[in-house]
Short mmCIF file of C-alpha atoms and ligand atoms in Angstrom, two decimals:
data_model
loop_
_atom_site.label_atom_id
_atom_site.label_comp_id
_atom_site.label_asym_id
_atom_site.label_seq_id
_atom_site.Cartn_x
_atom_site.Cartn_y
_atom_site.Cartn_z
CA MET A 197 39.10 -15.52 -19.64
CA GLU A 198 39.63 -18.97 -21.25
CA ARG A 199 42.83 -20.76 -20.38
CA ASP A 200 43.58 -24.43 -20.15
CA ASP A 201 46.31 -24.00 -17.54
CA VAL A 202 44.01 -22.53 -14.88
CA ILE A 203 42.81 -24.63 -11.94
CA ILE A 204 40.04 -23.29 -9.72
CA GLY A 205 38.20 -24.83 -6.78
CA LEU A 206 35.48 -23.26 -4.67
CA GLU A 207 34.24 -23.31 -1.09
CA ILE A 208 30.72 -21.93 -1.07
CA HIS A 209 29.04 -20.87 2.16
CA LEU A 210 25.27 -20.56 2.14
CA GLN A 211 23.15 -19.17 4.96
CA LEU A 212 20.25 -21.49 5.66
CA ASN A 213 16.81 -19.99 6.25
CA THR A 214 15.99 -22.00 9.37
CA GLU A 215 14.04 -20.08 12.00
CA SER A 216 16.52 -20.74 14.81
CA LYS A 217 20.28 -20.91 15.12
CA LEU A 218 22.34 -24.08 14.93
CA PHE A 219 22.93 -24.76 18.65
CA CYS A 220 20.39 -22.52 20.44
CA THR A 221 16.80 -21.34 19.95
CA CYS A 222 17.62 -17.70 19.09
CA SER A 223 16.07 -16.37 15.90
CA THR A 224 18.33 -16.31 12.84
CA ASP A 225 17.05 -12.84 11.85
CA TYR A 226 20.24 -10.79 11.89
CA GLN A 227 18.76 -7.67 10.35
CA LYS A 228 17.19 -6.84 13.74
CA GLU A 229 18.48 -4.27 16.22
CA PRO A 230 22.12 -5.27 16.95
CA ASN A 231 22.66 -7.88 19.66
CA THR A 232 18.99 -8.62 20.31
CA ASN A 233 18.82 -12.17 18.92
CA ILE A 234 21.48 -13.55 21.25
CA CYS A 235 21.73 -15.78 24.29
CA GLU A 236 24.41 -17.27 26.55
CA VAL A 237 25.03 -20.10 24.06
CA CYS A 238 25.61 -18.08 20.89
CA THR A 239 27.69 -15.52 22.78
CA SER A 240 29.63 -18.29 24.59
CA GLN A 241 29.09 -17.15 28.16
CA PRO A 242 31.14 -19.11 30.71
CA GLY A 243 29.52 -22.46 31.40
CA ALA A 244 26.93 -22.22 28.59
CA LYS A 245 26.55 -25.49 26.70
CA PRO A 246 25.24 -25.85 23.14
CA MET A 247 21.85 -27.49 22.60
CA ALA A 248 21.49 -30.49 20.30
CA ILE A 249 22.05 -29.52 16.67
CA ASN A 250 19.08 -27.91 14.85
CA GLU A 251 17.36 -30.77 12.99
CA LYS A 252 16.00 -28.45 10.33
CA ALA A 253 19.58 -27.60 9.36
CA ILE A 254 20.32 -31.32 8.95
CA GLU A 255 17.18 -31.72 6.83
CA PHE A 256 18.24 -28.82 4.58
CA THR A 257 21.74 -30.26 4.23
CA VAL A 258 20.31 -33.61 3.18
CA LYS A 259 17.98 -31.86 0.70
CA LEU A 260 20.87 -29.99 -0.89
CA ALA A 261 23.00 -33.14 -0.94
CA LYS A 262 20.27 -35.07 -2.76
CA ALA A 263 19.75 -32.22 -5.24
CA LEU A 264 23.50 -32.23 -5.93
CA ASN A 265 23.48 -36.02 -6.40
CA ALA A 266 25.80 -36.37 -3.43
CA GLN A 267 26.03 -39.39 -1.19
CA VAL A 268 24.86 -38.69 2.38
CA LEU A 269 27.08 -40.45 4.92
CA THR A 270 24.53 -42.58 6.78
CA GLU A 271 24.82 -44.93 9.76
CA LYS A 272 28.01 -43.15 10.78
CA GLU A 273 28.99 -40.84 13.62
CA ILE A 274 29.69 -37.41 12.15
CA PHE A 275 31.57 -35.28 14.66
CA VAL A 276 31.12 -31.59 15.12
CA GLN A 277 34.57 -30.10 15.46
CA ARG A 278 35.94 -26.97 16.99
CA LYS A 279 37.97 -24.93 14.53
CA HIS A 280 40.02 -22.44 16.51
CA TYR A 281 40.80 -18.93 15.48
CA PHE A 282 40.89 -15.63 17.29
CA TYR A 283 38.88 -12.70 16.07
CA PRO A 284 36.32 -10.47 17.79
CA ASP A 285 33.44 -11.89 15.69
CA LEU A 286 33.86 -15.25 17.41
CA PRO A 287 33.35 -15.07 21.22
CA SER A 288 34.14 -18.77 21.83
CA ASN A 289 37.46 -18.56 19.93
CA TYR A 290 36.34 -21.56 17.89
CA GLN A 291 33.82 -22.14 15.13
CA ARG A 292 31.76 -25.31 15.31
CA THR A 293 32.00 -27.10 11.99
CA SER A 294 30.80 -30.60 11.18
CA MET A 295 32.77 -33.33 9.45
CA PRO A 296 31.41 -34.00 5.92
CA ILE A 297 27.73 -34.95 5.96
CA ALA A 298 27.65 -35.77 2.24
CA VAL A 299 30.35 -36.45 -0.35
CA LYS A 300 30.85 -37.00 -4.08
CA GLY A 301 28.18 -34.81 -5.61
CA ASN A 302 27.99 -33.31 -9.06
CA LEU A 303 26.58 -30.18 -10.66
CA ASN A 304 27.07 -29.06 -14.25
CA GLY A 305 29.95 -31.50 -14.69
CA ILE A 306 31.80 -30.17 -11.63
CA ARG A 307 32.50 -32.65 -8.85
CA ILE A 308 31.41 -31.74 -5.34
CA ARG A 309 33.95 -33.08 -2.84
CA GLU A 310 31.88 -32.61 0.33
CA ILE A 311 29.07 -30.78 2.04
CA HIS A 312 29.09 -29.91 5.72
CA LEU A 313 27.42 -27.68 8.27
CA GLU A 314 28.98 -24.96 10.36
CA GLU A 315 28.04 -21.89 12.36
CA ASP A 316 28.32 -18.34 11.13
CA PRO A 317 30.42 -15.95 13.21
CA GLY A 318 29.12 -12.50 14.19
CA ARG A 319 30.16 -9.30 12.50
CA TYR A 320 33.04 -7.11 13.60
CA ASP A 321 33.27 -3.57 12.29
CA ILE A 322 36.95 -2.80 12.04
CA ARG A 323 36.35 0.98 11.82
CA THR A 324 34.16 1.38 14.90
CA GLY A 325 35.37 -1.63 16.88
CA LEU A 326 31.75 -2.68 17.45
CA VAL A 327 30.73 -6.32 17.38
CA GLU A 328 27.30 -7.58 16.37
CA TYR A 329 26.32 -11.12 17.40
CA ASN A 330 22.83 -11.55 15.89
CA ARG A 331 24.36 -13.63 13.10
CA CYS A 332 26.63 -15.59 15.43
CA GLY A 333 25.60 -19.25 15.53
CA ASN A 334 23.41 -19.11 12.40
CA PRO A 335 23.62 -22.26 10.29
CA LEU A 336 25.81 -22.25 7.20
CA ILE A 337 26.18 -24.99 4.63
CA GLU A 338 29.59 -25.27 3.07
CA ILE A 339 29.93 -26.86 -0.35
CA VAL A 340 33.50 -27.76 -1.30
CA THR A 341 34.11 -28.50 -4.98
CA GLU A 342 36.99 -30.40 -6.52
CA PRO A 343 39.42 -28.12 -8.42
CA ASP A 344 37.53 -28.78 -11.65
CA PHE A 345 37.03 -25.28 -13.03
CA LYS A 346 39.26 -24.26 -15.92
CA SER A 347 38.08 -20.68 -16.31
CA SER A 348 36.09 -17.94 -14.66
CA GLU A 349 33.34 -18.47 -17.28
CA GLU A 350 33.00 -22.09 -16.26
CA THR A 351 32.84 -20.98 -12.64
CA LYS A 352 30.12 -18.49 -13.48
CA LYS A 353 28.02 -21.11 -15.28
CA PHE A 354 28.26 -23.38 -12.25
CA LEU A 355 27.32 -20.63 -9.80
CA ASP A 356 24.38 -19.52 -11.97
CA LYS A 357 23.13 -23.08 -12.05
CA LEU A 358 23.58 -23.42 -8.29
CA ALA A 359 21.66 -20.17 -7.69
CA ILE A 360 18.74 -21.46 -9.77
CA LEU A 361 18.77 -24.77 -7.90
CA LEU A 362 18.77 -22.96 -4.54
CA ASP A 363 15.77 -20.91 -5.67
CA TYR A 364 13.85 -24.12 -6.19
CA LEU A 365 15.02 -25.75 -2.95
CA GLU A 366 14.02 -22.74 -0.80
CA ILE A 367 16.45 -23.63 1.96
CA THR A 368 18.72 -20.59 1.86
CA ARG A 369 18.39 -16.92 2.71
CA ARG A 370 18.29 -14.40 -0.08
CA GLU A 371 19.65 -11.13 1.24
CA GLU A 372 22.97 -9.69 0.18
CA GLY A 373 25.94 -11.50 1.67
CA SER A 374 23.93 -14.68 2.24
CA MET A 375 26.33 -16.52 -0.07
CA ARG A 376 30.05 -16.18 0.51
CA VAL A 377 32.73 -17.87 -1.50
CA ASP A 378 36.39 -18.72 -0.99
CA ALA A 379 38.19 -19.54 -4.23
CA ASN A 380 41.43 -21.45 -4.71
CA ILE A 381 43.29 -20.70 -7.88
CA SER A 382 46.59 -21.74 -9.39
CA LEU A 383 48.22 -21.37 -12.81
CA ARG A 384 50.52 -23.77 -14.65
CA GLY A 385 51.12 -25.93 -11.60
CA SER A 386 52.41 -22.94 -9.70
CA ASN A 387 51.50 -22.12 -6.06
CA ARG A 388 47.89 -22.06 -5.03
CA VAL A 389 46.36 -18.80 -3.85
CA GLU A 390 43.24 -18.68 -1.74
CA ILE A 391 40.89 -15.72 -2.13
CA LYS A 392 38.80 -15.35 1.01
CA ASN A 393 35.36 -14.01 1.73
CA ILE A 394 33.99 -12.98 -1.63
CA ASN A 395 30.50 -11.72 -0.87
CA SER A 396 28.67 -12.23 -4.14
CA PHE A 397 28.70 -14.58 -7.09
CA ARG A 398 29.53 -11.65 -9.36
CA GLY A 399 32.47 -10.80 -7.09
CA VAL A 400 33.84 -14.33 -7.61
CA ILE A 401 34.21 -13.76 -11.33
CA THR A 402 35.84 -10.34 -10.87
CA ALA A 403 38.24 -11.73 -8.26
CA LEU A 404 39.15 -14.75 -10.42
CA ASN A 405 39.77 -12.65 -13.53
CA TYR A 406 41.96 -10.30 -11.53
CA GLU A 407 43.92 -13.19 -10.02
CA ILE A 408 44.41 -14.94 -13.40
CA THR A 409 45.88 -11.73 -14.83
CA ARG A 410 48.01 -11.06 -11.75
CA GLN A 411 49.44 -14.56 -11.56
CA SER A 412 50.09 -14.93 -15.28
CA THR A 413 51.88 -11.56 -15.31
CA LEU A 414 54.13 -12.72 -12.47
CA LEU A 415 54.89 -16.01 -14.22
CA LYS A 416 55.65 -14.26 -17.51
CA GLN A 417 58.25 -12.20 -15.68
CA ASN A 418 59.70 -15.38 -14.18
CA MET A 419 58.57 -14.31 -10.74
CA LYS A 420 57.14 -16.57 -8.10
CA VAL A 421 53.47 -16.73 -7.15
CA GLU A 422 53.44 -16.86 -3.34
CA ARG A 423 51.30 -19.45 -1.63
CA GLU A 424 49.04 -17.11 0.33
CA THR A 425 45.57 -16.03 1.32
CA ARG A 426 44.33 -12.89 -0.39
CA HIS A 427 41.31 -10.75 0.35
CA PHE A 428 38.97 -9.47 -2.29
CA ASP A 429 38.29 -5.74 -2.30
CA GLU A 430 34.91 -5.56 -3.97
CA SER A 431 34.90 -1.77 -4.43
CA GLN A 432 38.15 -1.86 -6.40
CA GLY A 433 37.70 -5.31 -7.94
CA ILE A 434 41.17 -6.43 -6.83
CA THR A 435 42.67 -8.98 -4.45
CA ILE A 436 45.06 -7.92 -1.71
CA GLY A 437 47.69 -10.14 -0.12
CA SER A 438 47.55 -10.75 3.61
CA ARG A 439 50.73 -11.55 5.48
CA LYS A 440 49.72 -14.78 7.08
CA LYS A 441 48.25 -18.03 5.80
CA GLU A 442 46.59 -20.20 8.42
CA THR A 443 47.33 -23.86 8.04
CA VAL A 444 45.25 -26.78 9.24
CA ASP A 445 47.58 -26.98 12.28
CA ASP A 446 46.74 -23.43 13.31
CA TYR A 447 43.06 -24.30 13.54
CA ARG A 448 43.74 -27.11 16.07
CA TYR A 449 40.62 -29.07 15.13
CA ILE A 450 39.17 -31.16 17.97
CA PRO A 451 35.77 -32.84 18.26
CA ASP A 452 33.46 -30.66 20.38
CA PRO A 453 33.10 -32.58 23.69
CA ASP A 454 29.80 -30.79 24.42
CA LEU A 455 28.01 -32.31 21.44
CA VAL A 456 26.95 -35.81 20.49
CA PRO A 457 27.94 -36.68 16.92
CA ILE A 458 25.40 -36.23 14.11
CA TYR A 459 23.89 -39.55 13.05
CA VAL A 460 21.83 -39.81 9.87
CA THR A 461 19.95 -43.01 9.11
CA LYS A 462 19.30 -44.30 5.63
CA GLU A 463 15.53 -44.25 6.27
CA TYR A 464 15.77 -40.59 7.16
CA VAL A 465 17.55 -39.74 3.91
CA ASP A 466 14.96 -41.72 1.94
CA SER A 467 12.13 -39.90 3.72
CA ILE A 468 13.36 -36.44 2.66
CA GLN A 469 11.33 -35.28 -0.33
CA LEU A 470 12.71 -32.85 -2.85
CA PRO A 471 10.52 -30.18 -4.43
CA GLU A 472 10.28 -29.99 -8.22
CA LEU A 473 13.76 -29.10 -9.49
CA PRO A 474 14.63 -27.04 -12.60
CA GLU A 475 15.09 -29.94 -15.02
CA GLN A 476 11.79 -31.54 -13.96
CA LYS A 477 10.05 -28.23 -14.32
CA ILE A 478 11.41 -27.72 -17.85
CA GLN A 479 10.11 -31.11 -18.91
CA ARG A 480 6.72 -30.50 -17.33
CA LEU A 481 6.36 -27.08 -18.99
CA VAL A 482 7.14 -28.58 -22.40
CA GLU A 483 4.67 -31.43 -21.96
CA THR A 484 1.86 -29.52 -20.30
CA TYR A 485 1.87 -26.30 -22.28
CA LYS A 486 3.35 -27.52 -25.56
CA ILE A 487 6.03 -24.85 -25.59
CA LYS A 488 9.52 -25.16 -27.03
CA ARG A 489 12.20 -26.65 -24.80
CA HIS A 490 14.39 -23.60 -25.28
CA ASP A 491 11.55 -21.34 -24.11
CA ALA A 492 10.89 -23.61 -21.13
CA GLU A 493 14.58 -23.48 -20.19
CA ILE A 494 14.55 -19.69 -20.13
CA LEU A 495 11.30 -19.58 -18.15
CA ALA A 496 12.61 -22.08 -15.60
CA GLN A 497 15.75 -20.04 -14.95
CA ASP A 498 13.64 -17.94 -12.61
CA LYS A 499 11.26 -20.08 -10.59
CA ASN A 500 8.97 -17.13 -9.95
CA ILE A 501 8.69 -16.23 -13.64
CA SER A 502 7.84 -19.80 -14.56
CA ASP A 503 5.18 -19.77 -11.81
CA VAL A 504 3.76 -16.54 -13.26
CA PHE A 505 3.67 -18.19 -16.69
CA GLU A 506 1.68 -21.16 -15.41
CA LYS A 507 -0.77 -18.94 -13.56
CA LEU A 508 -1.35 -16.81 -16.66
CA VAL A 509 -1.99 -19.80 -18.89
CA LYS A 510 -4.37 -21.25 -16.30
CA GLU A 511 -6.25 -17.96 -16.50
CA ASN A 512 -6.63 -18.45 -20.24
CA ILE A 513 -3.84 -16.17 -21.45
CA ASN A 514 -2.39 -17.41 -24.73
CA SER A 515 0.76 -19.37 -23.84
CA GLU A 516 2.70 -18.12 -26.87
CA LEU A 517 2.07 -14.49 -25.96
CA ALA A 518 2.95 -15.15 -22.31
CA VAL A 519 6.23 -16.92 -23.21
CA LYS A 520 7.20 -14.21 -25.64
CA TRP A 521 6.52 -11.36 -23.26
CA LEU A 522 8.00 -12.97 -20.13
CA ASN A 523 11.11 -14.35 -21.84
CA ARG A 524 11.84 -11.38 -24.04
CA ASP A 525 10.34 -8.14 -22.72
CA LEU A 526 10.31 -8.83 -18.99
CA ARG A 527 13.75 -10.49 -19.01
CA LYS A 528 15.26 -7.64 -20.97
CA GLN A 529 14.18 -5.10 -18.35
CA LEU A 530 15.16 -7.34 -15.41
CA ASN A 531 18.58 -8.13 -16.90
CA TYR A 532 19.15 -4.46 -17.58
CA ARG A 533 18.62 -3.83 -13.86
CA SER A 534 20.54 -6.99 -12.80
CA MET A 535 17.44 -8.19 -11.00
CA ASN A 536 15.52 -11.37 -10.68
CA PHE A 537 11.76 -11.40 -10.41
CA SER A 538 11.58 -11.43 -6.63
CA ASP A 539 14.01 -8.47 -6.33
CA SER A 540 11.81 -6.49 -8.71
CA LYS A 541 8.80 -6.37 -6.35
CA LEU A 542 6.58 -6.83 -9.40
CA LYS A 543 3.22 -8.30 -8.52
CA TYR A 544 1.42 -11.00 -10.45
CA SER A 545 -1.51 -8.61 -10.91
CA ASP A 546 0.80 -6.06 -12.59
CA ILE A 547 2.04 -8.62 -15.09
CA LYS A 548 -1.44 -9.89 -15.72
CA GLN A 549 -2.79 -6.39 -16.35
CA ILE A 550 -0.16 -5.75 -19.02
CA ILE A 551 -0.56 -9.10 -20.73
CA VAL A 552 -4.35 -8.91 -20.76
CA LEU A 553 -4.19 -5.46 -22.39
CA LEU A 554 -1.72 -6.81 -24.93
CA SER A 555 -3.76 -9.89 -25.71
CA GLU A 556 -6.90 -7.81 -26.20
CA LYS A 557 -4.86 -5.54 -28.48
CA LYS A 558 -5.80 -2.53 -26.38
CA ILE A 559 -2.18 -1.45 -26.16
CA HIS A 560 0.78 -2.06 -28.42
CA GLU A 561 4.12 -3.45 -27.30
CA LYS A 562 5.69 -0.07 -26.81
CA ILE A 563 3.11 0.92 -24.22
CA ALA A 564 3.47 -2.45 -22.53
CA GLU A 565 7.19 -1.79 -22.25
CA GLN A 566 6.60 1.71 -20.85
CA MET A 567 4.19 0.31 -18.27
CA LEU A 568 6.72 -2.29 -17.21
CA ILE A 569 9.52 0.26 -16.91
CA GLU A 570 7.36 2.49 -14.71
CA LEU A 571 6.37 -0.47 -12.53
CA LEU A 572 10.01 -1.47 -12.12
CA ASP A 573 11.37 1.99 -11.46
CA LYS A 574 8.51 3.68 -9.63
CA GLY A 575 6.49 0.76 -8.31
CA LYS A 576 3.37 1.97 -10.15
CA THR A 577 2.23 2.95 -13.60
CA ALA A 578 -0.21 5.62 -14.60
CA ILE A 579 0.39 5.26 -18.32
CA LYS A 580 -2.82 3.53 -19.07
CA GLU A 581 -4.88 6.15 -17.25
CA LYS A 582 -2.86 8.93 -18.83
CA LEU A 583 -3.32 7.54 -22.30
CA GLU A 584 -6.99 7.11 -21.82
CA ASP A 585 -7.29 10.75 -21.05
CA GLU A 586 -9.51 11.47 -24.01
CA GLU A 587 -9.38 15.18 -23.47
CA LYS A 588 -5.66 15.35 -24.20
CA ILE A 589 -5.98 13.19 -27.27
CA SER A 590 -8.91 15.27 -28.39
CA ALA A 591 -6.84 18.46 -28.16
CA ILE A 592 -4.09 16.86 -30.22
CA ILE A 593 -6.63 15.82 -32.87
CA ASP A 594 -7.97 19.35 -33.06
CA GLU A 595 -4.44 20.62 -33.64
CA VAL A 596 -3.79 18.06 -36.38
CA LEU A 597 -7.07 18.83 -38.14
CA LEU A 598 -6.36 22.56 -38.02
CA ASN A 599 -2.91 22.10 -39.55
CA ASN A 600 -4.08 19.74 -42.31
CA LYS A 601 -7.19 21.37 -43.76
CA LYS A 602 -6.45 20.08 -47.26
CA VAL A 603 -6.20 16.48 -46.07
CA VAL A 604 -9.44 16.86 -44.12
CA GLU A 605 -11.10 17.98 -47.35
CA ASP A 606 -9.69 14.95 -49.18
CA TYR A 607 -11.15 12.69 -46.51
CA LYS A 608 -14.54 14.30 -46.85
CA GLN A 609 -14.31 13.60 -50.61
CA GLY A 610 -14.03 9.92 -49.71
CA ASN A 611 -10.22 9.46 -49.67
CA GLU A 612 -9.49 6.72 -47.10
CA LYS A 613 -5.73 7.34 -47.29
CA ALA A 614 -6.33 10.80 -45.87
CA PHE A 615 -7.70 9.22 -42.71
CA HIS A 616 -4.58 7.07 -42.28
CA PHE A 617 -2.39 10.11 -42.70
CA LEU A 618 -4.29 12.08 -40.04
CA PHE A 619 -4.29 9.08 -37.72
CA GLY A 620 -0.52 8.78 -38.14
CA GLN A 621 -0.01 12.45 -37.35
CA VAL A 622 -1.98 12.15 -34.11
CA MET A 623 -0.10 9.04 -33.04
CA LYS A 624 3.18 10.77 -33.76
CA LEU A 625 2.26 13.73 -31.56
CA THR A 626 1.27 11.40 -28.70
CA LYS A 627 4.76 9.85 -29.08
CA LYS A 628 3.04 6.64 -30.17
CA LEU A 629 1.88 6.07 -26.62
CA ALA A 630 -1.83 6.74 -27.21
CA GLU A 631 -4.35 3.93 -27.39
CA PRO A 632 -4.83 3.43 -31.14
CA LYS A 633 -8.47 2.43 -30.71
CA ILE A 634 -9.31 5.58 -28.80
CA VAL A 635 -7.50 7.78 -31.33
CA GLU A 636 -9.34 6.10 -34.17
CA LYS A 637 -12.73 6.56 -32.55
CA LEU A 638 -12.18 10.20 -31.57
CA LEU A 639 -10.76 11.08 -34.96
CA LYS A 640 -13.68 9.48 -36.82
CA ASP A 641 -16.19 11.23 -34.57
CA LYS A 642 -14.64 14.62 -35.24
CA LEU A 643 -14.26 14.14 -39.00
CA ASP A 644 -17.77 12.79 -39.50
CA LYS A 645 -19.38 15.57 -37.48
ZN1 LIG B 785 21.48 -17.96 21.08
#
């Protein structure tokens, strides 16, 4: 939805993939048996004090800040605050959240206001009343953007770019729900609505489109858009108003007296190395493998696919064939399934097998596609073996020869066209999935007998 009177800002929460939690040594693995990765600190037992902040989480925050061209606040005491709210997922009744660690970043033309660290609450199941604290105390990075987005499309482009960047940085978890977004949206200078806890990037776009329609309908009818917090119902794709909007006062922020402030030195920031980022990779692919920039851009959108490309070329696969197949055929099937390469569970050896067969012209593109589809949907492919089953092909050839006695005679009289016709008939009956070379050989053998 393109509108110039829409103003959107985002708060993006990312789960970091540190091994331990933010203020204790419990594992961050929250897929384990409920309430097994917990201790007195992350469940806020009386008298339990937090440990010093997890340094890995600070390192990851600095990495992200540098990748977003943000300015890390060095030589400055950065307090960890207590943000109070009352809900069963939070045993301490407050969430520890740092003051900004970095400010004034930029991604895809969108200004990043600040980046800070905070702890994840646990999970409360409203239907059963059960609470699960394995996630409680896990480190989260929060990225707050300026209200620079003018449409849901622009928001999507930004989030896609961020997701690619995060793939390269390897500092965040990947499972579902590991990125959560709050979106602020207002229309025509009217009241701002906050949509809370959207659990996927795709959900953000659905929620924003719904809200743009809802608010513009209200304004058209001269009705007021309430300033409120709304929740996104992913299953229905709608936002639902909640009665109460917490204000900054409700949270009663105070510096946590149990923690020393975070202090980041300039030397430390300088010492943090970034891995190769998407733009650098694109340039390197173009220079090293002499491929088109556009092709390199598509390859680099999925770090794993671009790694597969490099490995193939290093193993002497023709780079043009590899680019074409990875960017066109593989992407088509992955997009169709809304997957990226790592979700697909495809192995490098699978890809290599297909591309080698293609490059040696042992299979045509249609078989390659069938093989890929089977690998994606069943985890294995037997097509090649099946197609090489000479017995089956042989039976089909016998059938074709029996039904085309006149053509067989023509061939024996030296008519080459007759051979092509018979070959075509066999291929047709194998649904074009047979190995052409095998068909050709078997057919010749039978005819020349
Ligand atoms: Zn703990």
